[in-house]
PDB file of C-alpha atoms in Angstrom:
ATOM      1  CA  MET A   1     -65.745  35.472  -5.765  1.00 61.00           C
ATOM      2  CA  ARG A   2     -64.907  38.888  -4.397  1.00 74.00           C
ATOM      3  CA  PRO A   3     -64.104  41.674  -6.759  1.00 75.00           C
ATOM      4  CA  GLY A   4     -60.682  42.225  -5.435  1.00 75.00           C
ATOM      5  CA  ARG A   5     -59.708  38.511  -5.817  1.00 80.00           C
ATOM      6  CA  LEU A   6     -61.108  38.542  -9.294  1.00 81.00           C
ATOM      7  CA  ILE A   7     -59.100  41.671 -10.240  1.00 84.00           C
ATOM      8  CA  GLY A   8     -56.030  40.063  -8.760  1.00 82.00           C
ATOM      9  CA  LYS A   9     -56.386  36.889 -10.778  1.00 83.00           C
ATOM     10  CA  THR A  10     -57.156  38.859 -13.962  1.00 86.00           C
ATOM     11  CA  VAL A  11     -53.888  40.915 -13.477  1.00 88.00           C
ATOM     12  CA  LEU A  12     -51.898  37.884 -12.774  1.00 87.00           C
ATOM     13  CA  ALA A  13     -53.300  36.006 -15.951  1.00 88.00           C
ATOM     14  CA  PHE A  14     -52.551  38.963 -18.067  1.00 88.00           C
ATOM     15  CA  ALA A  15     -49.023  39.291 -16.702  1.00 89.00           C
ATOM     16  CA  GLY A  16     -48.494  35.694 -17.305  1.00 84.00           C
ATOM     17  CA  PHE A  17     -49.762  36.065 -20.898  1.00 87.00           C
ATOM     18  CA  MET A  18     -47.443  39.068 -21.530  1.00 89.00           C
ATOM     19  CA  ALA A  19     -44.464  36.911 -20.370  1.00 82.00           C
ATOM     20  CA  VAL A  20     -45.335  33.890 -22.368  1.00 85.00           C
ATOM     21  CA  PHE A  21     -46.599  35.405 -25.586  1.00 87.00           C
ATOM     22  CA  PRO A  22     -43.280  36.538 -26.957  1.00 85.00           C
ATOM     23  CA  LEU A  23     -41.979  32.887 -26.401  1.00 84.00           C
ATOM     24  CA  LEU A  24     -44.898  31.356 -28.199  1.00 87.00           C
ATOM     25  CA  TRP A  25     -44.545  34.076 -31.113  1.00 86.00           C
ATOM     26  CA  THR A  26     -40.914  33.207 -31.488  1.00 87.00           C
ATOM     27  CA  ALA A  27     -41.628  29.560 -31.666  1.00 87.00           C
ATOM     28  CA  LEU A  28     -44.354  30.208 -34.268  1.00 87.00           C
ATOM     29  CA  ASN A  29     -42.019  32.357 -36.269  1.00 87.00           C
ATOM     30  CA  SER A  30     -39.322  29.567 -36.253  1.00 87.00           C
ATOM     31  CA  LEU A  31     -41.911  27.435 -38.235  1.00 87.00           C
ATOM     32  CA  LYS A  32     -42.671  30.125 -40.796  1.00 87.00           C
ATOM     33  CA  ASN A  33     -41.065  30.921 -44.069  1.00 85.00           C
ATOM     34  CA  ASN A  34     -39.417  34.509 -44.316  1.00 80.00           C
ATOM     35  CA  VAL A  35     -42.265  35.710 -46.601  1.00 81.00           C
ATOM     36  CA  ASP A  36     -44.819  34.807 -43.862  1.00 83.00           C
ATOM     37  CA  ILE A  37     -42.883  36.715 -41.298  1.00 82.00           C
ATOM     38  CA  ILE A  38     -42.165  40.055 -42.968  1.00 79.00           C
ATOM     39  CA  THR A  39     -45.867  40.557 -44.089  1.00 80.00           C
ATOM     40  CA  ARG A  40     -47.583  43.722 -42.859  1.00 80.00           C
ATOM     41  CA  VAL A  41     -50.492  41.850 -41.316  1.00 79.00           C
ATOM     42  CA  PRO A  42     -49.155  39.021 -38.989  1.00 79.00           C
ATOM     43  CA  ARG A  43     -50.164  35.472 -40.224  1.00 80.00           C
ATOM     44  CA  VAL A  44     -51.562  33.249 -37.569  1.00 79.00           C
ATOM     45  CA  VAL A  45     -52.612  30.618 -40.306  1.00 81.00           C
ATOM     46  CA  PHE A  46     -49.646  29.447 -42.403  1.00 83.00           C
ATOM     47  CA  THR A  47     -47.957  26.423 -43.790  1.00 84.00           C
ATOM     48  CA  PRO A  48     -45.346  25.259 -41.264  1.00 85.00           C
ATOM     49  CA  THR A  49     -41.841  24.233 -42.279  1.00 86.00           C
ATOM     50  CA  LEU A  50     -38.882  22.706 -40.391  1.00 86.00           C
ATOM     51  CA  ALA A  51     -36.369  24.233 -42.812  1.00 86.00           C
ATOM     52  CA  ASN A  52     -35.264  26.930 -40.265  1.00 86.00           C
ATOM     53  CA  ILE A  53     -34.815  24.362 -37.382  1.00 85.00           C
ATOM     54  CA  SER A  54     -33.032  21.883 -39.864  1.00 87.00           C
ATOM     55  CA  TYR A  55     -30.688  24.631 -40.976  1.00 85.00           C
ATOM     56  CA  ILE A  56     -29.768  25.553 -37.280  1.00 85.00           C
ATOM     57  CA  LEU A  57     -29.310  21.923 -36.274  1.00 85.00           C
ATOM     58  CA  GLY A  58     -27.275  21.181 -39.466  1.00 85.00           C
ATOM     59  CA  ARG A  59     -24.555  23.842 -38.927  1.00 84.00           C
ATOM     60  CA  ASP A  60     -21.333  22.485 -37.036  1.00 87.00           C
ATOM     61  CA  SER A  61     -20.842  26.045 -35.597  1.00 86.00           C
ATOM     62  CA  VAL A  62     -24.162  25.891 -33.797  1.00 87.00           C
ATOM     63  CA  MET A  63     -23.523  22.416 -32.328  1.00 89.00           C
ATOM     64  CA  THR A  64     -19.980  23.578 -31.275  1.00 91.00           C
ATOM     65  CA  GLY A  65     -21.450  26.661 -29.660  1.00 90.00           C
ATOM     66  CA  LEU A  66     -24.058  24.415 -27.924  1.00 90.00           C
ATOM     67  CA  TYR A  67     -21.314  22.301 -26.704  1.00 93.00           C
ATOM     68  CA  ASN A  68     -19.182  25.015 -25.414  1.00 93.00           C
ATOM     69  CA  SER A  69     -22.193  26.720 -23.562  1.00 92.00           C
ATOM     70  CA  MET A  70     -23.276  23.426 -21.925  1.00 92.00           C
ATOM     71  CA  VAL A  71     -19.609  22.675 -20.763  1.00 94.00           C
ATOM     72  CA  ALA A  72     -18.596  26.113 -19.600  1.00 94.00           C
ATOM     73  CA  CYS A  73     -22.062  26.980 -17.940  1.00 93.00           C
ATOM     74  CA  GLY A  74     -22.439  23.438 -16.456  1.00 92.00           C
ATOM     75  CA  VAL A  75     -18.958  23.279 -14.876  1.00 95.00           C
ATOM     76  CA  ALA A  76     -19.183  26.912 -13.645  1.00 95.00           C
ATOM     77  CA  VAL A  77     -22.445  26.303 -11.970  1.00 93.00           C
ATOM     78  CA  LEU A  78     -21.035  23.155 -10.380  1.00 94.00           C
ATOM     79  CA  ILE A  79     -18.058  25.089  -9.073  1.00 95.00           C
ATOM     80  CA  GLY A  80     -20.282  27.819  -7.798  1.00 93.00           C
ATOM     81  CA  ILE A  81     -22.188  25.140  -5.790  1.00 92.00           C
ATOM     82  CA  VAL A  82     -19.183  23.441  -4.408  1.00 93.00           C
ATOM     83  CA  LEU A  83     -17.465  26.718  -3.346  1.00 92.00           C
ATOM     84  CA  GLY A  84     -20.295  29.161  -3.027  1.00 90.00           C
ATOM     85  CA  LEU A  85     -22.712  27.264  -0.761  1.00 91.00           C
ATOM     86  CA  PRO A  86     -20.149  26.341   2.080  1.00 91.00           C
ATOM     87  CA  ALA A  87     -18.843  29.932   1.862  1.00 89.00           C
ATOM     88  CA  ALA A  88     -22.380  31.463   2.168  1.00 89.00           C
ATOM     89  CA  TYR A  89     -23.077  29.131   5.135  1.00 89.00           C
ATOM     90  CA  ALA A  90     -19.796  30.145   6.869  1.00 87.00           C
ATOM     91  CA  VAL A  91     -20.654  33.871   6.541  1.00 86.00           C
ATOM     92  CA  ALA A  92     -24.287  33.305   7.615  1.00 86.00           C
ATOM     93  CA  ARG A  93     -23.622  31.194  10.714  1.00 84.00           C
ATOM     94  CA  TYR A  94     -20.228  32.108  11.735  1.00 81.00           C
ATOM     95  CA  PRO A  95     -20.238  35.914  11.452  1.00 74.00           C
ATOM     96  CA  ASN A  96     -17.123  37.923  12.142  1.00 74.00           C
ATOM     97  CA  ARG A  97     -15.912  41.436  11.717  1.00 72.00           C
ATOM     98  CA  TRP A  98     -15.191  40.815   8.063  1.00 72.00           C
ATOM     99  CA  ALA A  99     -18.657  39.273   7.223  1.00 67.00           C
ATOM    100  CA  GLY A 100     -20.247  42.571   6.146  1.00 70.00           C
ATOM    101  CA  ASP A 101     -17.187  43.383   4.027  1.00 73.00           C
ATOM    102  CA  ILE A 102     -17.480  39.887   2.451  1.00 70.00           C
ATOM    103  CA  GLN A 103     -21.087  40.354   1.471  1.00 69.00           C
ATOM    104  CA  PHE A 104     -20.337  43.759   0.130  1.00 73.00           C
ATOM    105  CA  PHE A 105     -17.426  42.526  -2.043  1.00 72.00           C
ATOM    106  CA  VAL A 106     -19.533  39.634  -3.370  1.00 68.00           C
ATOM    107  CA  LEU A 107     -22.388  41.962  -4.248  1.00 70.00           C
ATOM    108  CA  SER A 108     -19.980  44.604  -5.662  1.00 72.00           C
ATOM    109  CA  LEU A 109     -18.769  42.026  -8.349  1.00 68.00           C
ATOM    110  CA  ARG A 110     -22.259  42.496  -9.880  1.00 69.00           C
ATOM    111  CA  PHE A 111     -22.035  46.385  -9.822  1.00 74.00           C
ATOM    112  CA  LEU A 112     -19.094  46.308 -12.352  1.00 74.00           C
ATOM    113  CA  PRO A 113     -20.029  46.625 -16.140  1.00 78.00           C
ATOM    114  CA  PRO A 114     -19.077  43.430 -18.065  1.00 77.00           C
ATOM    115  CA  VAL A 115     -16.517  45.231 -20.215  1.00 78.00           C
ATOM    116  CA  ALA A 116     -14.664  46.258 -17.029  1.00 80.00           C
ATOM    117  CA  VAL A 117     -14.317  42.548 -16.115  1.00 80.00           C
ATOM    118  CA  ALA A 118     -13.770  41.245 -19.450  1.00 84.00           C
ATOM    119  CA  ILE A 119     -10.811  43.416 -20.644  1.00 86.00           C
ATOM    120  CA  PRO A 120      -8.416  42.594 -17.768  1.00 88.00           C
ATOM    121  CA  LEU A 121      -9.371  38.934 -17.989  1.00 88.00           C
ATOM    122  CA  MET A 122      -8.778  38.957 -21.659  1.00 90.00           C
ATOM    123  CA  VAL A 123      -5.191  40.262 -21.011  1.00 91.00           C
ATOM    124  CA  ILE A 124      -4.579  37.792 -18.224  1.00 91.00           C
ATOM    125  CA  TRP A 125      -5.763  34.712 -20.472  1.00 92.00           C
ATOM    126  CA  LEU A 126      -3.552  36.131 -23.282  1.00 92.00           C
ATOM    127  CA  GLN A 127      -0.545  36.033 -21.083  1.00 92.00           C
ATOM    128  CA  PHE A 128      -1.236  32.611 -19.852  1.00 92.00           C
ATOM    129  CA  GLY A 129      -1.946  31.335 -23.257  1.00 91.00           C
ATOM    130  CA  LEU A 130      -5.521  30.415 -22.439  1.00 91.00           C
ATOM    131  CA  TYR A 131      -7.247  32.892 -24.507  1.00 92.00           C
ATOM    132  CA  ASP A 132     -10.171  31.310 -26.603  1.00 90.00           C
ATOM    133  CA  THR A 133     -10.319  28.221 -24.475  1.00 92.00           C
ATOM    134  CA  LEU A 134     -12.995  26.560 -22.497  1.00 93.00           C
ATOM    135  CA  ALA A 135     -10.816  26.702 -19.442  1.00 93.00           C
ATOM    136  CA  ALA A 136     -10.754  30.534 -19.400  1.00 93.00           C
ATOM    137  CA  LEU A 137     -14.488  30.677 -19.966  1.00 93.00           C
ATOM    138  CA  ILE A 138     -15.149  28.176 -17.027  1.00 94.00           C
ATOM    139  CA  VAL A 139     -12.964  30.102 -14.551  1.00 93.00           C
ATOM    140  CA  THR A 140     -14.475  33.429 -15.707  1.00 91.00           C
ATOM    141  CA  TYR A 141     -17.944  32.128 -15.304  1.00 92.00           C
ATOM    142  CA  SER A 142     -17.137  30.590 -12.010  1.00 92.00           C
ATOM    143  CA  LEU A 143     -16.397  34.117 -10.719  1.00 87.00           C
ATOM    144  CA  LEU A 144     -19.884  35.074 -11.611  1.00 87.00           C
ATOM    145  CA  THR A 145     -21.635  31.893 -10.200  1.00 91.00           C
ATOM    146  CA  ILE A 146     -19.699  32.018  -6.932  1.00 90.00           C
ATOM    147  CA  SER A 147     -20.638  35.554  -6.324  1.00 86.00           C
ATOM    148  CA  VAL A 148     -24.383  35.144  -7.287  1.00 88.00           C
ATOM    149  CA  ILE A 149     -24.823  31.827  -5.321  1.00 90.00           C
ATOM    150  CA  MET A 150     -23.239  33.379  -2.261  1.00 88.00           C
ATOM    151  CA  TRP A 151     -25.176  36.670  -2.446  1.00 85.00           C
ATOM    152  CA  LEU A 152     -28.540  34.676  -2.660  1.00 86.00           C
ATOM    153  CA  ALA A 153     -27.610  31.846  -0.465  1.00 89.00           C
ATOM    154  CA  ILE A 154     -26.477  33.925   2.629  1.00 87.00           C
ATOM    155  CA  PRO A 155     -30.054  35.124   3.335  1.00 87.00           C
ATOM    156  CA  ALA A 156     -31.391  31.723   2.767  1.00 88.00           C
ATOM    157  CA  PHE A 157     -29.041  30.174   5.402  1.00 89.00           C
ATOM    158  CA  GLN A 158     -29.770  32.952   7.762  1.00 88.00           C
ATOM    159  CA  ALA A 159     -33.477  32.160   7.571  1.00 87.00           C
ATOM    160  CA  VAL A 160     -32.729  28.581   8.793  1.00 86.00           C
ATOM    161  CA  PRO A 161     -33.896  28.427  12.543  1.00 87.00           C
ATOM    162  CA  LYS A 162     -30.869  28.300  14.914  1.00 86.00           C
ATOM    163  CA  GLU A 163     -32.683  26.207  17.352  1.00 87.00           C
ATOM    164  CA  VAL A 164     -32.799  23.288  14.754  1.00 86.00           C
ATOM    165  CA  GLU A 165     -29.024  23.515  14.285  1.00 85.00           C
ATOM    166  CA  GLU A 166     -28.598  23.763  17.974  1.00 85.00           C
ATOM    167  CA  ALA A 167     -30.767  20.622  18.614  1.00 88.00           C
ATOM    168  CA  ALA A 168     -28.635  18.796  16.023  1.00 86.00           C
ATOM    169  CA  PHE A 169     -25.471  19.779  17.813  1.00 85.00           C
ATOM    170  CA  VAL A 170     -26.880  18.422  21.035  1.00 84.00           C
ATOM    171  CA  ASP A 171     -27.648  15.189  19.309  1.00 83.00           C
ATOM    172  CA  GLY A 172     -23.962  14.755  18.400  1.00 83.00           C
ATOM    173  CA  TYR A 173     -23.904  16.188  14.856  1.00 84.00           C
ATOM    174  CA  GLY A 174     -20.751  18.072  13.943  1.00 83.00           C
ATOM    175  CA  ALA A 175     -20.579  21.240  11.930  1.00 81.00           C
ATOM    176  CA  TYR A 176     -20.371  19.584   8.616  1.00 84.00           C
ATOM    177  CA  SER A 177     -23.215  17.209   9.322  1.00 86.00           C
ATOM    178  CA  VAL A 178     -25.309  20.122  10.356  1.00 87.00           C
ATOM    179  CA  PHE A 179     -24.497  21.759   7.117  1.00 87.00           C
ATOM    180  CA  TRP A 180     -25.189  18.701   4.946  1.00 86.00           C
ATOM    181  CA  LYS A 181     -28.148  17.234   6.871  1.00 85.00           C
ATOM    182  CA  ILE A 182     -29.858  20.225   8.359  1.00 85.00           C
ATOM    183  CA  ALA A 183     -29.098  23.552   6.679  1.00 87.00           C
ATOM    184  CA  LEU A 184     -29.143  22.253   3.126  1.00 87.00           C
ATOM    185  CA  PRO A 185     -32.477  20.536   3.143  1.00 85.00           C
ATOM    186  CA  VAL A 186     -34.151  23.377   5.122  1.00 85.00           C
ATOM    187  CA  ALA A 187     -32.862  26.009   2.739  1.00 85.00           C
ATOM    188  CA  ALA A 188     -33.244  23.890  -0.522  1.00 82.00           C
ATOM    189  CA  ARG A 189     -36.081  25.893  -2.001  1.00 79.00           C
ATOM    190  CA  SER A 190     -34.074  29.229  -1.921  1.00 81.00           C
ATOM    191  CA  LEU A 191     -30.850  27.470  -2.853  1.00 85.00           C
ATOM    192  CA  ILE A 192     -32.299  25.935  -5.959  1.00 84.00           C
ATOM    193  CA  GLY A 193     -33.569  29.200  -6.901  1.00 83.00           C
ATOM    194  CA  ALA A 194     -30.014  30.737  -6.614  1.00 86.00           C
ATOM    195  CA  VAL A 195     -28.528  27.964  -8.644  1.00 88.00           C
ATOM    196  CA  ALA A 196     -31.097  28.267 -11.382  1.00 87.00           C
ATOM    197  CA  PHE A 197     -30.597  31.995 -11.488  1.00 87.00           C
ATOM    198  CA  SER A 198     -26.763  31.604 -11.681  1.00 90.00           C
ATOM    199  CA  PHE A 199     -27.082  29.209 -14.605  1.00 91.00           C
ATOM    200  CA  VAL A 200     -29.325  31.524 -16.563  1.00 89.00           C
ATOM    201  CA  LEU A 201     -27.068  34.371 -15.857  1.00 88.00           C
ATOM    202  CA  VAL A 202     -23.961  32.774 -17.271  1.00 92.00           C
ATOM    203  CA  TRP A 203     -25.899  30.971 -20.067  1.00 91.00           C
ATOM    204  CA  ASN A 204     -27.111  34.328 -21.538  1.00 88.00           C
ATOM    205  CA  GLU A 205     -23.826  36.028 -20.913  1.00 89.00           C
ATOM    206  CA  PHE A 206     -22.747  37.614 -24.303  1.00 88.00           C
ATOM    207  CA  LEU A 207     -20.067  40.438 -23.910  1.00 87.00           C
ATOM    208  CA  ILE A 208     -17.719  38.542 -21.683  1.00 89.00           C
ATOM    209  CA  ALA A 209     -17.937  35.417 -23.853  1.00 90.00           C
ATOM    210  CA  LEU A 210     -17.406  37.621 -27.001  1.00 89.00           C
ATOM    211  CA  MET A 211     -14.219  39.123 -25.715  1.00 89.00           C
ATOM    212  CA  LEU A 212     -12.834  35.948 -24.396  1.00 90.00           C
ATOM    213  CA  SER A 213     -13.243  33.740 -27.524  1.00 89.00           C
ATOM    214  CA  SER A 214     -12.601  34.209 -31.284  1.00 86.00           C
ATOM    215  CA  SER A 215     -13.232  30.750 -32.811  1.00 85.00           C
ATOM    216  CA  ASN A 216     -12.584  27.734 -30.750  1.00 88.00           C
ATOM    217  CA  ALA A 217     -14.644  28.706 -27.586  1.00 89.00           C
ATOM    218  CA  LYS A 218     -17.557  30.609 -29.008  1.00 90.00           C
ATOM    219  CA  THR A 219     -20.698  30.037 -27.071  1.00 91.00           C
ATOM    220  CA  LEU A 220     -24.229  29.740 -28.535  1.00 89.00           C
ATOM    221  CA  PRO A 221     -25.308  33.348 -27.893  1.00 89.00           C
ATOM    222  CA  ILE A 222     -22.385  34.461 -29.951  1.00 89.00           C
ATOM    223  CA  VAL A 223     -23.101  31.915 -32.742  1.00 87.00           C
ATOM    224  CA  ALA A 224     -26.658  32.903 -32.755  1.00 82.00           C
ATOM    225  CA  SER A 225     -25.859  36.636 -33.173  1.00 81.00           C
ATOM    226  CA  GLU A 226     -23.542  35.686 -36.101  1.00 81.00           C
ATOM    227  CA  LEU A 227     -26.602  34.146 -38.007  1.00 74.00           C
ATOM    228  CA  SER A 228     -27.991  37.648 -38.691  1.00 68.00           C
ATOM    229  CA  GLN A 229     -27.115  39.450 -42.038  1.00 57.00           C
ATOM    230  CA  GLN A 230     -26.843  43.155 -43.043  1.00 48.00           C
ATOM    231  CA  GLY A 231     -29.387  44.834 -45.223  1.00 46.00           C
ATOM    232  CA  MET A 232     -33.003  43.717 -45.934  1.00 51.00           C
ATOM    233  CA  ASN A 233     -32.437  40.075 -46.391  1.00 68.00           C
ATOM    234  CA  VAL A 234     -32.406  39.079 -42.663  1.00 70.00           C
ATOM    235  CA  PRO A 235     -33.262  35.529 -42.123  1.00 79.00           C
ATOM    236  CA  TRP A 236     -35.927  36.015 -39.517  1.00 81.00           C
ATOM    237  CA  GLY A 237     -37.072  32.455 -39.508  1.00 84.00           C
ATOM    238  CA  ILE A 238     -33.450  31.226 -38.837  1.00 83.00           C
ATOM    239  CA  LEU A 239     -33.010  33.868 -36.026  1.00 84.00           C
ATOM    240  CA  ASN A 240     -36.208  32.820 -34.355  1.00 85.00           C
ATOM    241  CA  ALA A 241     -35.162  28.978 -34.592  1.00 87.00           C
ATOM    242  CA  SER A 242     -31.838  29.999 -33.034  1.00 85.00           C
ATOM    243  CA  VAL A 243     -33.627  31.908 -30.203  1.00 84.00           C
ATOM    244  CA  VAL A 244     -35.798  28.790 -29.630  1.00 86.00           C
ATOM    245  CA  LEU A 245     -32.477  26.519 -29.390  1.00 85.00           C
ATOM    246  CA  LEU A 246     -31.009  29.174 -27.045  1.00 85.00           C
ATOM    247  CA  SER A 247     -33.961  29.182 -24.682  1.00 84.00           C
ATOM    248  CA  LEU A 248     -34.438  25.249 -24.519  1.00 83.00           C
ATOM    249  CA  PRO A 249     -31.517  24.428 -22.138  1.00 83.00           C
ATOM    250  CA  PRO A 250     -32.322  26.853 -19.391  1.00 82.00           C
ATOM    251  CA  LEU A 251     -36.018  25.747 -19.488  1.00 80.00           C
ATOM    252  CA  LEU A 252     -34.936  22.173 -19.310  1.00 81.00           C
ATOM    253  CA  PHE A 253     -32.572  22.964 -16.493  1.00 78.00           C
ATOM    254  CA  LEU A 254     -35.317  24.658 -14.474  1.00 75.00           C
ATOM    255  CA  GLY A 255     -37.658  21.795 -15.164  1.00 74.00           C
ATOM    256  CA  VAL A 256     -35.160  19.241 -13.968  1.00 72.00           C
ATOM    257  CA  LEU A 257     -34.458  21.323 -10.869  1.00 70.00           C
ATOM    258  CA  SER A 258     -38.159  21.783 -10.105  1.00 68.00           C
ATOM    259  CA  GLY A 259     -38.861  18.035 -10.630  1.00 67.00           C
ATOM    260  CA  PHE A 260     -36.007  17.186  -8.277  1.00 63.00           C
ATOM    261  CA  LEU A 261     -37.269  19.544  -5.526  1.00 60.00           C
ATOM    262  CA  ASN A 262     -40.713  18.283  -5.850  1.00 60.00           C
ATOM    263  CA  SER A 263     -39.539  14.655  -5.548  1.00 61.00           C
ATOM    264  CA  VAL A 264     -37.485  15.485  -2.552  1.00 54.00           C
ATOM    265  CA  PHE A 265     -40.284  17.123  -0.584  1.00 53.00           C
ATOM    266  CA  ARG A 266     -42.608  14.241  -1.501  1.00 57.00           C
ATOM    267  CA  GLN A 267     -40.197  11.775   0.031  1.00 53.00           C
ATOM    268  CA  LYS A 268     -40.184  13.919   3.126  1.00 52.00           C
ATOM    269  CA  LYS A 269     -43.803  14.114   3.400  1.00 48.00           C
ATOM    270  CA  THR A 270     -44.172  10.418   3.136  1.00 52.00           C
TER     271      THR A 270
END
């Protein structure tokens, strides 16, 4: 093996280890008692316990936060797919003099700090009587998912060869058929990455959810932050267990998406 190739693999392995190690250490700490966590020398050998996980799963507030997060993020991503992908395809394939302005406007939505978005929306939802409801969270999260999916999907659709679409038009396909049967399958890899990124973005959203909810619509990140205590008696085991629970849905979502993508491409090869 060439030295350069060996160095490249070593660097890649080290980077992968640095990315995975915090997750593994958090999972280990969720199985420890608080005494085993706060020792000066980290304990790798310890007596595992499920008390932290049982405490997390046994709290009604955690289950409510998990439900709110799943519903708000899932529906918002679905809305982002339904509205964002056709809009991105229209901008990519049917450009006009406003196409550049549309792309800049979509990207500029991510320039604003969350508090600049949350405060006006909080006033709006208070006036409509929708403050602290899942409907307000879904609409707010949809603004984020639509902008992110459009931003990432426009280059994906622009990378689709125009010759393929023109051949489809010659064969009698309409504009909608070309979008569904040609553009979407060809750009599927990039589009699934855009959908996954938008889901992770709204799933981890904290400040906007904190300002738009008080009790009924609290999401899991807010509930997890409330598990900490002031002073020296911080329940580190419980906090680590909450982080594990918070990390599982995005990982499962990415796994399902990757499995779906692999199955689709296997069918195409056969």
